[in-house]
CSV table of C-alpha atoms and ligand atoms in Angstrom, one decimal:
chain,number,residue,atom,x,y,z
A,1,VAL,CA,14.1,20.9,-17.0
A,2,THR,CA,12.7,22.4,-20.2
A,3,ASP,CA,13.7,20.0,-23.1
A,4,TYR,CA,11.8,16.8,-22.8
A,5,ASP,CA,12.6,13.5,-24.5
A,6,ILE,CA,9.1,12.2,-23.8
A,7,ASP,CA,5.8,13.0,-22.2
A,8,VAL,CA,5.6,10.0,-19.8
A,9,LEU,CA,8.3,7.8,-18.5
A,10,VAL,CA,7.2,4.7,-16.7
A,11,ILE,CA,9.7,3.0,-14.4
A,12,GLY,CA,9.0,-0.8,-14.0
A,13,ALA,CA,7.3,-3.2,-16.4
A,14,GLY,CA,4.9,-5.1,-14.2
A,15,ALA,CA,1.1,-5.0,-14.4
A,16,GLY,CA,1.1,-1.5,-12.9
A,17,GLY,CA,3.7,0.0,-15.3
A,18,LEU,CA,2.3,-1.7,-18.4
A,19,THR,CA,-1.2,-0.6,-17.6
A,20,ALA,CA,0.0,3.0,-17.0
A,21,ALA,CA,1.9,3.1,-20.2
A,22,ILE,CA,-1.0,1.7,-22.3
A,23,ALA,CA,-3.4,4.2,-20.7
A,24,ALA,CA,-1.0,7.1,-21.3
A,25,ALA,CA,-0.5,6.1,-24.9
A,26,ASP,CA,-4.2,5.8,-25.6
A,27,ALA,CA,-4.7,9.2,-24.1
A,28,GLY,CA,-2.3,10.6,-26.8
A,29,ALA,CA,1.0,10.9,-24.9
A,30,SER,CA,4.5,9.7,-26.0
A,31,VAL,CA,5.5,7.0,-23.6
A,32,ALA,CA,8.5,4.8,-22.8
A,33,VAL,CA,8.9,2.1,-20.2
A,34,VAL,CA,12.2,1.2,-18.5
A,35,GLU,CA,12.7,-2.1,-16.7
A,36,LYS,CA,15.7,-3.1,-14.6
A,37,PHE,CA,15.6,-6.8,-15.3
A,38,GLY,CA,16.2,-8.6,-18.6
A,39,ARG,CA,12.5,-9.4,-18.9
A,40,PRO,CA,9.3,-7.6,-17.9
A,41,GLY,CA,6.7,-9.0,-15.5
A,42,GLY,CA,8.0,-8.6,-12.0
A,43,ASN,CA,5.8,-9.9,-9.3
A,44,SER,CA,2.8,-9.6,-11.6
A,45,SER,CA,4.2,-12.6,-13.6
A,46,LEU,CA,4.5,-14.7,-10.5
A,47,SER,CA,1.0,-13.9,-9.2
A,48,THR,CA,-2.2,-15.8,-10.0
A,49,GLY,CA,-3.3,-12.7,-11.9
A,50,SER,CA,-6.6,-12.2,-10.0
A,51,ILE,CA,-8.0,-8.7,-9.9
A,52,ALA,CA,-10.8,-7.5,-7.7
A,53,GLY,CA,-13.6,-5.8,-9.6
A,54,ALA,CA,-16.9,-4.9,-7.8
A,55,GLY,CA,-20.0,-4.6,-9.8
A,56,THR,CA,-18.8,-5.9,-13.2
A,57,ARG,CA,-21.1,-7.1,-15.9
A,58,MET,CA,-19.5,-10.6,-15.5
A,59,GLN,CA,-20.8,-10.6,-11.9
A,60,ARG,CA,-24.2,-9.5,-13.0
A,61,ALA,CA,-24.3,-12.2,-15.6
A,62,ALA,CA,-23.5,-14.7,-12.9
A,63,GLY,CA,-26.3,-13.3,-10.7
A,64,ILE,CA,-23.8,-11.9,-8.2
A,65,GLU,CA,-24.9,-8.6,-6.6
A,66,ASP,CA,-21.9,-6.4,-5.8
A,67,SER,CA,-21.0,-2.8,-5.6
A,68,SER,CA,-18.0,-0.5,-4.9
A,69,GLU,CA,-19.5,0.2,-1.5
A,70,ARG,CA,-19.6,-3.5,-0.7
A,71,LEU,CA,-15.9,-3.9,-1.7
A,72,ALA,CA,-14.9,-0.9,0.3
A,73,ALA,CA,-16.9,-2.2,3.3
A,74,ASP,CA,-15.2,-5.6,3.0
A,75,LEU,CA,-11.8,-4.1,2.9
A,76,ARG,CA,-12.5,-1.8,5.9
A,77,ALA,CA,-13.8,-4.8,7.8
A,78,LEU,CA,-10.5,-6.6,7.3
A,79,SER,CA,-8.4,-3.6,8.4
A,80,PRO,CA,-10.4,-0.7,10.0
A,81,GLU,CA,-7.2,1.2,10.7
A,82,ASN,CA,-5.8,2.7,7.5
A,83,ASP,CA,-3.5,5.6,6.7
A,84,CYS,CA,-5.3,6.3,3.4
A,85,PRO,CA,-9.0,5.4,3.7
A,86,LYS,CA,-9.9,7.6,0.7
A,87,LEU,CA,-7.8,5.3,-1.5
A,88,VAL,CA,-10.0,2.4,-0.5
A,89,THR,CA,-13.1,4.2,-1.7
A,90,ARG,CA,-11.4,5.4,-4.8
A,91,LEU,CA,-10.1,2.1,-6.0
A,92,ALA,CA,-13.3,0.3,-5.1
A,93,GLU,CA,-15.2,2.8,-7.3
A,94,VAL,CA,-12.9,2.3,-10.3
A,95,SER,CA,-12.4,-1.4,-9.9
A,96,ALA,CA,-15.2,-2.6,-12.1
A,97,PRO,CA,-14.7,-0.1,-14.9
A,98,THR,CA,-11.0,-0.9,-14.9
A,99,VAL,CA,-11.6,-4.6,-15.2
A,100,GLU,CA,-14.0,-4.1,-18.0
A,101,TRP,CA,-11.6,-1.6,-19.7
A,102,LEU,CA,-8.8,-4.2,-19.5
A,103,ILE,CA,-11.1,-6.8,-21.2
A,104,ASP,CA,-12.8,-4.5,-23.7
A,105,GLU,CA,-10.2,-2.0,-24.7
A,106,ILE,CA,-6.9,-3.7,-24.0
A,107,GLY,CA,-7.8,-7.2,-24.9
A,108,VAL,CA,-6.8,-8.8,-21.6
A,109,ASN,CA,-8.2,-12.3,-21.3
A,110,ILE,CA,-9.6,-12.5,-17.8
A,111,GLY,CA,-12.9,-13.7,-16.5
A,112,LEU,CA,-14.9,-13.9,-13.2
A,113,ILE,CA,-13.6,-16.6,-10.9
A,114,THR,CA,-16.6,-18.3,-9.4
A,115,ASP,CA,-14.9,-21.5,-8.0
A,116,TYR,CA,-13.9,-19.6,-4.8
A,117,LYS,CA,-14.0,-16.1,-3.4
A,118,HIS,CA,-11.1,-16.1,-1.0
A,119,VAL,CA,-11.1,-14.5,2.4
A,120,GLY,CA,-12.3,-11.0,2.9
A,121,HIS,CA,-14.6,-10.9,-0.1
A,122,SER,CA,-18.2,-11.3,0.7
A,123,VAL,CA,-19.1,-12.3,-2.9
A,124,PRO,CA,-17.0,-13.7,-5.8
A,125,ARG,CA,-15.4,-10.7,-7.4
A,126,LEU,CA,-11.9,-11.8,-8.5
A,127,HIS,CA,-11.3,-11.7,-12.2
A,128,GLY,CA,-8.3,-13.6,-13.6
A,129,PRO,CA,-6.8,-15.6,-16.5
A,130,LYS,CA,-8.3,-19.0,-16.8
A,131,SER,CA,-4.8,-20.5,-16.1
A,132,ARG,CA,-4.6,-18.5,-12.9
A,133,ARG,CA,-1.1,-17.5,-14.1
A,134,GLY,CA,-0.1,-13.8,-13.8
A,135,GLN,CA,2.2,-14.4,-16.8
A,136,ASP,CA,-0.8,-14.7,-19.0
A,137,LEU,CA,-2.0,-11.3,-17.8
A,138,VAL,CA,1.4,-9.8,-18.3
A,139,ASP,CA,1.6,-11.3,-21.8
A,140,ASP,CA,-1.7,-9.7,-22.8
A,141,LEU,CA,-0.5,-6.3,-21.5
A,142,LEU,CA,2.8,-6.7,-23.4
A,143,ARG,CA,0.9,-7.5,-26.6
A,144,ALA,CA,-1.2,-4.4,-26.1
A,145,ALA,CA,1.9,-2.3,-25.5
A,146,GLU,CA,3.5,-3.7,-28.6
A,147,GLN,CA,0.4,-2.9,-30.7
A,148,ARG,CA,0.8,0.7,-29.5
A,149,ASP,CA,4.5,0.8,-30.3
A,150,ILE,CA,5.4,1.6,-26.7
A,151,PRO,CA,9.1,1.0,-26.3
A,152,ILE,CA,10.0,-1.2,-23.3
A,153,ALA,CA,13.8,-1.0,-22.5
A,154,VAL,CA,14.7,-4.1,-20.5
A,155,GLY,CA,17.9,-4.5,-18.5
A,156,ASN,CA,17.9,-0.7,-17.8
A,157,PRO,CA,17.6,0.0,-14.1
A,158,VAL,CA,16.7,3.5,-13.1
A,159,VAL,CA,19.2,4.7,-10.5
A,160,SER,CA,17.6,8.0,-9.4
A,161,LEU,CA,14.9,10.5,-10.3
A,162,LEU,CA,15.8,13.8,-12.0
A,163,ASP,CA,14.9,16.3,-9.3
A,164,ASP,CA,15.0,20.0,-10.0
A,165,GLY,CA,15.9,20.7,-6.4
A,166,LEU,CA,12.5,22.3,-5.7
A,167,GLY,CA,10.6,19.0,-5.5
A,168,ALA,CA,9.5,18.7,-9.2
A,169,ILE,CA,10.5,15.6,-11.0
A,170,GLY,CA,11.6,15.8,-14.6
A,171,GLY,CA,12.5,12.2,-15.5
A,172,ALA,CA,15.1,9.7,-14.4
A,173,VAL,CA,18.7,8.6,-14.6
A,174,ILE,CA,18.9,5.2,-16.3
A,175,GLU,CA,21.8,2.8,-16.2
A,176,THR,CA,22.5,1.5,-19.7
A,177,ALA,CA,25.3,-0.6,-21.2
A,178,GLU,CA,26.9,2.6,-22.5
A,179,GLY,CA,26.7,4.3,-19.1
A,180,ARG,CA,24.3,6.5,-17.3
A,181,HIS,CA,21.7,8.3,-19.4
A,182,GLU,CA,19.3,11.1,-18.4
A,183,MET,CA,15.8,10.6,-19.7
A,184,ARG,CA,13.8,13.8,-19.5
A,185,ALA,CA,10.1,13.4,-19.1
A,186,ARG,CA,7.3,15.7,-18.4
A,187,LYS,CA,5.7,13.1,-16.1
A,188,THR,CA,7.3,10.1,-14.4
A,189,ILE,CA,5.4,7.1,-13.1
A,190,LEU,CA,6.9,4.9,-10.5
A,191,ALA,CA,5.8,1.3,-11.0
A,192,VAL,CA,8.7,-0.4,-9.3
A,193,ASN,CA,6.6,-2.4,-6.7
A,194,GLY,CA,7.4,-2.5,-3.0
A,195,TYR,CA,10.3,-3.5,-0.8
A,196,ALA,CA,9.9,-7.1,0.1
A,197,ALA,CA,13.2,-8.0,-1.5
A,198,ASN,CA,15.1,-5.3,0.5
A,199,ARG,CA,16.0,-6.9,3.8
A,200,SER,CA,17.0,-3.7,5.5
A,201,LEU,CA,13.7,-2.0,4.6
A,202,ILE,CA,11.8,-5.0,5.8
A,203,ALA,CA,13.8,-4.9,9.1
A,204,ARG,CA,12.9,-1.2,9.4
A,205,PHE,CA,9.2,-1.3,8.5
A,206,ILE,CA,8.0,-4.9,9.2
A,207,PRO,CA,10.6,-6.4,11.6
A,208,GLU,CA,8.3,-9.2,12.6
A,209,VAL,CA,8.7,-10.8,9.2
A,210,SER,CA,12.5,-10.5,8.9
A,211,ASP,CA,12.8,-14.2,9.2
A,212,LEU,CA,10.1,-15.1,6.6
A,213,GLU,CA,11.3,-16.2,3.3
A,214,TYR,CA,10.3,-13.9,0.4
A,215,PHE,CA,8.7,-15.7,-2.6
A,216,GLY,CA,8.2,-12.7,-4.9
A,217,ALA,CA,10.3,-11.2,-7.7
A,218,GLN,CA,13.8,-10.0,-6.8
A,219,GLY,CA,13.2,-6.6,-8.4
A,220,SER,CA,11.1,-5.3,-5.5
A,221,THR,CA,14.0,-3.6,-3.7
A,222,GLY,CA,12.1,-0.5,-2.5
A,223,GLU,CA,13.4,2.3,-4.7
A,224,ALA,CA,10.0,4.1,-4.5
A,225,VAL,CA,10.4,4.3,-0.7
A,226,LEU,CA,14.0,5.3,-0.8
A,227,TRP,CA,13.6,8.0,-3.5
A,228,GLY,CA,10.2,9.1,-2.1
A,229,GLU,CA,11.7,9.8,1.3
A,230,GLN,CA,14.4,11.9,-0.2
A,231,ILE,CA,11.8,14.2,-1.8
A,232,GLY,CA,9.4,14.4,1.1
A,233,ALA,CA,6.7,12.0,-0.1
A,234,VAL,CA,4.5,10.6,2.6
A,235,LEU,CA,4.8,6.9,3.4
A,236,GLU,CA,1.6,5.1,4.3
A,237,ASN,CA,0.5,1.7,5.6
A,238,MET,CA,4.1,0.6,5.8
A,239,GLY,CA,3.5,-2.4,8.0
A,240,ALA,CA,1.1,-4.1,5.6
A,241,TYR,CA,2.0,-7.1,3.5
A,242,GLN,CA,0.7,-10.1,1.8
A,243,GLY,CA,1.8,-13.2,3.6
A,244,TYR,CA,1.2,-16.8,2.5
A,245,ALA,CA,0.7,-19.6,4.9
A,246,ALA,CA,1.1,-22.5,2.6
A,247,VAL,CA,4.0,-22.5,0.2
A,248,SER,CA,4.7,-26.1,-0.6
A,249,TYR,CA,8.0,-27.4,0.8
A,250,PRO,CA,10.5,-28.2,-0.7
A,251,HIS,CA,8.9,-27.6,-4.1
A,252,GLY,CA,8.3,-23.9,-3.5
A,253,GLY,CA,5.0,-23.8,-5.5
A,254,LEU,CA,1.8,-22.5,-3.9
A,255,LEU,CA,-0.4,-24.9,-2.2
A,256,SER,CA,-3.7,-23.3,-3.4
A,257,TRP,CA,-5.6,-21.9,-0.5
A,258,THR,CA,-8.7,-23.2,-2.2
A,259,THR,CA,-7.9,-26.5,-0.5
A,260,VAL,CA,-8.3,-24.8,2.9
A,261,GLU,CA,-11.3,-22.8,1.9
A,262,MET,CA,-12.9,-26.1,0.7
A,263,GLY,CA,-12.3,-27.7,4.1
A,264,ALA,CA,-8.7,-28.5,4.6
A,265,PHE,CA,-6.9,-27.9,8.0
A,266,LEU,CA,-3.3,-27.4,8.9
A,267,VAL,CA,-1.3,-29.3,11.6
A,268,ASP,CA,2.1,-28.9,13.2
A,269,ARG,CA,4.7,-31.6,13.5
A,270,ASP,CA,2.8,-33.2,16.4
A,271,GLY,CA,-0.3,-33.6,14.2
A,272,ARG,CA,-2.2,-30.8,16.0
A,273,ARG,CA,-4.0,-27.8,14.6
A,274,PHE,CA,-2.9,-24.4,15.8
A,275,GLY,CA,-5.4,-21.8,14.6
A,276,ASP,CA,-8.4,-20.7,12.7
A,277,GLU,CA,-7.4,-21.4,9.1
A,278,SER,CA,-10.4,-19.4,7.8
A,279,VAL,CA,-8.6,-16.1,8.6
A,280,GLY,CA,-7.1,-16.5,5.2
A,281,TYR,CA,-3.7,-17.4,3.7
A,282,SER,CA,-2.2,-14.0,4.4
A,283,ALA,CA,-3.1,-13.7,8.1
A,284,PHE,CA,-2.6,-17.4,8.8
A,285,ALA,CA,1.1,-17.1,7.7
A,286,GLN,CA,1.9,-15.6,11.1
A,287,TYR,CA,0.5,-18.6,12.9
A,288,VAL,CA,2.5,-21.0,10.7
A,289,ALA,CA,5.6,-18.9,11.2
A,290,ALA,CA,5.2,-19.0,15.0
A,291,ARG,CA,5.4,-22.9,15.0
A,292,PRO,CA,8.5,-25.0,14.7
A,293,ALA,CA,8.7,-26.6,11.2
A,294,PRO,CA,7.4,-28.7,9.7
A,295,GLN,CA,3.7,-28.0,9.2
A,296,PHE,CA,1.2,-29.8,6.9
A,297,ALA,CA,-2.1,-29.1,5.1
A,298,ILE,CA,-4.5,-32.1,5.3
A,299,PHE,CA,-7.3,-32.4,2.7
A,300,ASP,CA,-9.3,-34.9,0.7
A,301,GLN,CA,-9.9,-35.9,-2.9
A,302,ARG,CA,-12.9,-33.5,-3.3
A,303,MET,CA,-10.8,-30.5,-2.2
A,304,PHE,CA,-8.0,-31.8,-4.4
A,305,ASP,CA,-10.3,-32.0,-7.5
A,306,ILE,CA,-11.5,-28.4,-7.1
A,307,ALA,CA,-8.0,-27.0,-6.6
A,308,ALA,CA,-6.8,-29.0,-9.5
A,309,ARG,CA,-8.7,-26.6,-11.8
A,310,GLU,CA,-5.7,-24.3,-11.2
A,311,SER,CA,-2.8,-25.4,-13.3
A,312,GLU,CA,-0.1,-24.6,-10.7
A,313,PHE,CA,-1.8,-26.9,-8.2
A,314,GLN,CA,-2.0,-29.7,-10.8
A,315,GLU,CA,1.7,-29.1,-11.6
A,316,LEU,CA,2.5,-29.4,-8.0
A,317,ALA,CA,0.7,-32.7,-7.9
A,318,ASP,CA,2.5,-33.8,-11.0
A,319,TYR,CA,5.9,-33.0,-9.4
A,320,GLY,CA,5.1,-35.0,-6.3
A,321,GLY,CA,4.2,-32.2,-4.0
A,322,PHE,CA,1.5,-34.2,-2.2
A,323,ARG,CA,1.3,-37.5,-0.3
A,324,SER,CA,-2.0,-39.4,-0.5
A,325,ALA,CA,-3.4,-42.4,1.3
A,326,GLY,CA,-6.6,-44.3,1.9
A,327,SER,CA,-6.6,-43.7,5.6
A,328,LEU,CA,-5.4,-41.0,7.9
A,329,SER,CA,-3.0,-43.3,9.8
A,330,GLU,CA,-1.4,-44.3,6.5
A,331,LEU,CA,-1.1,-40.6,5.5
A,332,ALA,CA,0.4,-39.8,8.9
A,333,LYS,CA,3.1,-42.4,8.4
A,334,LEU,CA,3.9,-41.0,5.0
A,335,LEU,CA,4.2,-37.5,6.5
A,336,GLU,CA,6.1,-38.8,9.6
A,337,LEU,CA,3.3,-37.5,11.9
A,338,PRO,CA,2.0,-39.4,15.0
A,339,PRO,CA,-1.0,-41.4,13.5
A,340,GLU,CA,-3.1,-41.3,16.7
A,341,THR,CA,-2.8,-37.5,17.1
A,342,LEU,CA,-3.6,-36.9,13.4
A,343,GLU,CA,-6.7,-39.1,13.7
A,344,ALA,CA,-7.8,-37.4,16.9
A,345,THR,CA,-7.3,-33.9,15.3
A,346,ALA,CA,-9.3,-35.0,12.2
A,347,ALA,CA,-12.1,-36.4,14.5
A,348,ALA,CA,-12.3,-33.1,16.5
A,349,PHE,CA,-12.3,-31.1,13.3
A,350,ALA,CA,-15.1,-33.3,11.9
A,351,LYS,CA,-17.2,-32.6,15.0
A,352,ALA,CA,-16.7,-28.9,14.6
A,353,ALA,CA,-17.5,-29.1,10.9
A,354,SER,CA,-20.7,-31.0,11.4
A,355,GLY,CA,-21.8,-28.6,14.2
A,356,GLU,CA,-21.5,-31.2,17.0
A,357,ALA,CA,-19.0,-29.1,18.9
A,358,PRO,CA,-17.6,-25.6,18.7
A,359,ASP,CA,-14.3,-25.4,17.0
A,360,PRO,CA,-11.6,-24.7,19.6
A,361,TYR,CA,-10.0,-22.1,17.3
A,362,GLY,CA,-13.2,-20.4,16.4
A,363,ARG,CA,-13.4,-21.6,12.7
A,364,ARG,CA,-16.9,-21.3,11.4
A,365,ASP,CA,-16.5,-22.0,7.7
A,366,PHE,CA,-15.9,-25.6,6.9
A,367,ALA,CA,-17.2,-26.0,3.3
A,368,LEU,CA,-16.9,-29.7,2.3
A,369,ALA,CA,-15.4,-30.9,5.7
A,370,PRO,CA,-15.5,-33.4,7.4
A,371,LEU,CA,-12.8,-35.0,5.3
A,372,VAL,CA,-13.5,-38.3,3.7
A,373,ALA,CA,-11.0,-40.8,2.2
A,374,PRO,CA,-8.8,-40.7,0.2
A,375,PHE,CA,-6.7,-38.1,2.0
A,376,TYR,CA,-3.9,-35.8,1.0
A,377,GLY,CA,-1.1,-34.1,2.8
A,378,CYS,CA,1.3,-31.4,1.7
A,379,ARG,CA,4.2,-30.0,3.7
A,380,VAL,CA,4.0,-26.2,3.8
A,381,THR,CA,6.1,-23.3,4.8
A,382,PRO,CA,5.1,-19.6,5.3
A,383,GLY,CA,6.3,-16.7,3.3
A,384,ILE,CA,5.9,-13.1,2.4
A,385,PHE,CA,4.7,-12.3,-1.2
A,386,HIS,CA,4.8,-8.5,-1.3
A,387,THR,CA,4.6,-5.4,0.8
A,388,GLN,CA,1.4,-3.3,0.7
A,389,GLY,CA,2.7,0.0,2.1
A,390,GLY,CA,4.2,2.7,-0.1
A,391,LEU,CA,4.0,6.3,-1.3
A,392,GLY,CA,0.8,8.2,-0.4
A,393,VAL,CA,-1.1,9.1,-3.6
A,394,ASP,CA,-4.1,11.2,-4.4
A,395,ASP,CA,-7.2,10.2,-6.5
A,396,TYR,CA,-5.0,10.2,-9.7
A,397,ALA,CA,-2.0,8.4,-8.3
A,398,ARG,CA,0.0,11.6,-7.9
A,399,VAL,CA,2.5,11.3,-5.1
A,400,ARG,CA,1.7,13.3,-2.0
A,401,THR,CA,3.8,15.2,0.5
A,402,ALA,CA,2.6,16.3,3.9
A,403,THR,CA,1.4,19.5,2.4
A,404,GLY,CA,0.7,18.9,-1.3
A,405,LEU,CA,2.0,16.9,-4.3
A,406,VAL,CA,5.4,16.1,-5.7
A,407,ALA,CA,5.1,17.8,-9.0
A,408,ASN,CA,5.1,15.5,-12.0
A,409,LEU,CA,5.5,12.2,-10.1
A,410,PHE,CA,3.0,9.4,-9.9
A,411,ALA,CA,3.1,6.0,-8.1
A,412,VAL,CA,1.1,2.9,-8.9
A,413,GLY,CA,0.9,-0.7,-7.7
A,414,GLY,CA,3.3,-1.8,-5.0
A,415,ALA,CA,5.2,1.5,-5.2
A,416,ALA,CA,2.1,3.3,-3.8
A,417,ALA,CA,0.4,2.8,-0.5
A,418,GLY,CA,-2.2,0.0,-0.8
A,419,VAL,CA,-5.7,-0.6,0.3
A,420,SER,CA,-4.8,-3.2,3.0
A,421,GLY,CA,-4.6,-0.8,6.0
A,422,ARG,CA,-2.3,-1.0,8.9
A,423,ALA,CA,-3.0,-4.5,10.1
A,424,GLY,CA,0.2,-6.3,9.0
A,425,PRO,CA,-0.9,-9.4,7.0
A,426,HIS,CA,-4.6,-9.2,8.2
A,427,GLY,CA,-5.8,-6.5,5.9
A,428,TYR,CA,-4.8,-8.2,2.7
A,429,ALA,CA,-7.6,-9.6,0.6
A,430,SER,CA,-6.8,-11.5,-2.6
A,431,GLY,CA,-6.6,-9.1,-5.5
A,432,ASN,CA,-5.5,-6.1,-3.5
A,433,GLY,CA,-2.1,-6.1,-5.1
A,434,LEU,CA,-3.2,-6.1,-8.7
A,435,LEU,CA,-6.1,-3.8,-7.9
A,436,ALA,CA,-3.6,-1.1,-7.0
A,437,ALA,CA,-1.5,-2.0,-10.0
A,438,VAL,CA,-4.1,-1.8,-12.7
A,439,CYS,CA,-6.5,0.8,-11.2
A,440,LEU,CA,-3.7,3.3,-10.2
A,441,GLY,CA,-2.0,2.4,-13.4
A,442,LYS,CA,-4.9,3.5,-15.5
A,443,LEU,CA,-5.6,6.6,-13.4
A,444,ALA,CA,-1.9,7.6,-13.5
A,445,GLY,CA,-1.5,7.0,-17.2
A,446,GLU,CA,-4.5,9.0,-18.2
A,447,LYS,CA,-3.8,11.9,-15.9
A,448,ALA,CA,-0.1,12.0,-16.7
A,449,ALA,CA,-0.9,12.1,-20.5
A,450,GLN,CA,-3.5,14.8,-20.0
A,451,GLU,CA,-1.2,17.0,-17.9
A,452,ALA,CA,1.7,16.5,-20.3
A,453,LYS,CA,-0.4,17.5,-23.3
A,454,ASP,CA,-1.8,20.5,-21.5
A,455,GLU,CA,1.6,21.7,-20.5
A,456,ALA,CA,2.9,21.2,-24.1
A,457,GLY,CA,-0.1,23.1,-25.5
A,458,ARG,CA,-1.2,20.1,-27.5
B,501,FAD,C1,3.0,-15.9,-5.7
B,501,FAD,C2,2.3,-14.6,-5.7
B,501,FAD,C3,0.9,-14.6,-6.0
B,501,FAD,C4,0.2,-13.4,-6.1
B,501,FAD,N1,-1.1,-13.4,-6.5
B,501,FAD,C5,-1.8,-12.2,-6.6
B,501,FAD,C6,-3.1,-12.2,-7.1
B,501,FAD,O1,-3.7,-13.2,-7.6
B,501,FAD,N2,-3.8,-11.0,-7.1
B,501,FAD,C7,-3.2,-9.9,-6.7
B,501,FAD,O2,-3.8,-8.8,-6.7
B,501,FAD,N3,-1.9,-9.9,-6.3
B,501,FAD,C8,-1.2,-11.0,-6.2
B,501,FAD,N4,0.1,-11.0,-5.8
B,501,FAD,C9,0.7,-9.7,-5.6
B,501,FAD,C10,1.0,-9.0,-6.9
B,501,FAD,O3,1.9,-9.8,-7.6
B,501,FAD,C11,1.6,-7.6,-6.8
B,501,FAD,O4,0.9,-6.9,-5.9
B,501,FAD,C12,1.6,-6.9,-8.2
B,501,FAD,O5,2.1,-7.8,-9.1
B,501,FAD,C13,2.3,-5.6,-8.1
B,501,FAD,O6,2.4,-5.1,-9.4
B,501,FAD,P1,3.5,-4.0,-9.8
B,501,FAD,O7,3.3,-3.6,-11.2
B,501,FAD,O8,3.3,-2.9,-8.7
B,501,FAD,O9,4.9,-4.6,-9.5
B,501,FAD,P2,5.7,-5.7,-10.3
B,501,FAD,O10,4.8,-6.6,-11.1
B,501,FAD,O11,6.6,-6.4,-9.4
B,501,FAD,O12,6.5,-4.8,-11.4
B,501,FAD,C14,7.5,-4.0,-10.9
B,501,FAD,C15,8.6,-3.9,-12.0
B,501,FAD,O13,9.5,-2.9,-11.7
B,501,FAD,C16,10.8,-3.3,-11.9
B,501,FAD,N5,11.8,-2.4,-11.2
B,501,FAD,C17,12.0,-2.4,-9.9
B,501,FAD,N6,12.9,-1.4,-9.6
B,501,FAD,C18,13.3,-0.8,-10.8
B,501,FAD,C19,14.2,0.2,-11.1
B,501,FAD,N7,14.9,0.8,-10.2
B,501,FAD,N8,14.3,0.5,-12.4
B,501,FAD,C20,13.6,-0.1,-13.4
B,501,FAD,N9,12.7,-1.1,-13.1
B,501,FAD,C21,12.5,-1.5,-11.8
B,501,FAD,C22,10.8,-4.7,-11.4
B,501,FAD,O14,11.9,-5.5,-11.9
B,501,FAD,C23,9.5,-5.2,-11.9
B,501,FAD,O15,9.5,-5.8,-13.2
B,501,FAD,C24,0.8,-12.2,-5.8
B,501,FAD,C25,2.2,-12.2,-5.4
B,501,FAD,C26,2.9,-13.4,-5.5
B,501,FAD,C27,4.4,-13.3,-5.2
């Protein structure tokens, strides 16, 4: 390809693609974004918008000591086995500058979350919108893209990459209302997320979750993996994913895991606990999936009040997602659980929480537990939220083969291999998804712009 329509073509308009496009535009490149669905946002819109940043000025102002080494160590502790350990170090290093850049240069309205730190993080380091809605993050990125006059063509799926036959990528083939159109670009950035909505890829790479319901955006159909394989890209950490143990049923909203971190426990239909809830919402999804439905989260008013600072939780409450009662036996009746068993479970949990007896499942972190009246219950179901494996990338998000790089191709966010290692749902720490989206997005956008300008002699 010698005639180019544009410097940088970004495929996918989630947080990763929008960040990449903004970074590339600010670095002086001409940029366009194509998005297959009628509106941008993807999984990023559905997320809670929380991004890990280690060593930010917001943390320092809150008296929290953190560093990239600490974040990398936390991630390695969750999943020591990792196909791309260098990426963990790299993303940890750029996490704080990227979060500050989003706030200072891009005008994204996020702040440090101090209400909870979520499993895997040894200190509070998630930064997110006050509303805890990923849509707010996406809206801020869209506004920044608009200010830079970056065209975002929605309803235009990319159907293949333009491959010169020698492994160099020169743009993509886009499906438009008028037919297929070749968009020639010096650099192409894959920001199409992972493959959780592609049942056959799930069956191939993570068969153990084939039966789990997928709660993310339907656009994650795995094109990065399918196209990457065709051009010899390496695939890494393909068995990793973000599970979620507590999607409210039948409402489908998230029961905030803050409830569990503040001291809630989960029971099966017999009113018995079945695992250490403090392994986190992603890892615990496997335990919930292994029990016959239904399962319930049991918590109290204090835990409710803390979680209610998140608007989605409050909405779930407003829509009748919870049952509440002044006693456990009344709550058990409302949830159709055996009252005596639920009371016995709560009594044993209280003993463990107050240090009178070891917890039979090994839980050590009980926060506000034992529970006190009034009590709440929520029926929950497990799900998968997104896949964490993808194309192997270098320090600048350039796609790797076994021996080198795929010329002119970058991958960011869920299209790239993540930092959650090879441990299925166990390696996922909150914020890992958007960390790879915005950090790789910024790295890819800047590098792609610089390479494109150099090649064009500008
Ligand atoms: C309920 C929920 C809560 C979550 N909370 C968090 C959180 O708080 N923190 C966190 O870090 N992660 C969270 N995640 C994970 C997070 O949403 C993802 O990791 C992240 O959004 C990935 O960003 P992305 O830009 O790679 O993908 P996306 O945001 O999904 O964007 C990809 C875009 O590419 C488009 N696309 C796909 N294929 C094509 C094609 N062929 N042509 C053109 N366009 C295409 C898609 O339609 C989509 O718009 C959550 C996920 C869910 C489901």
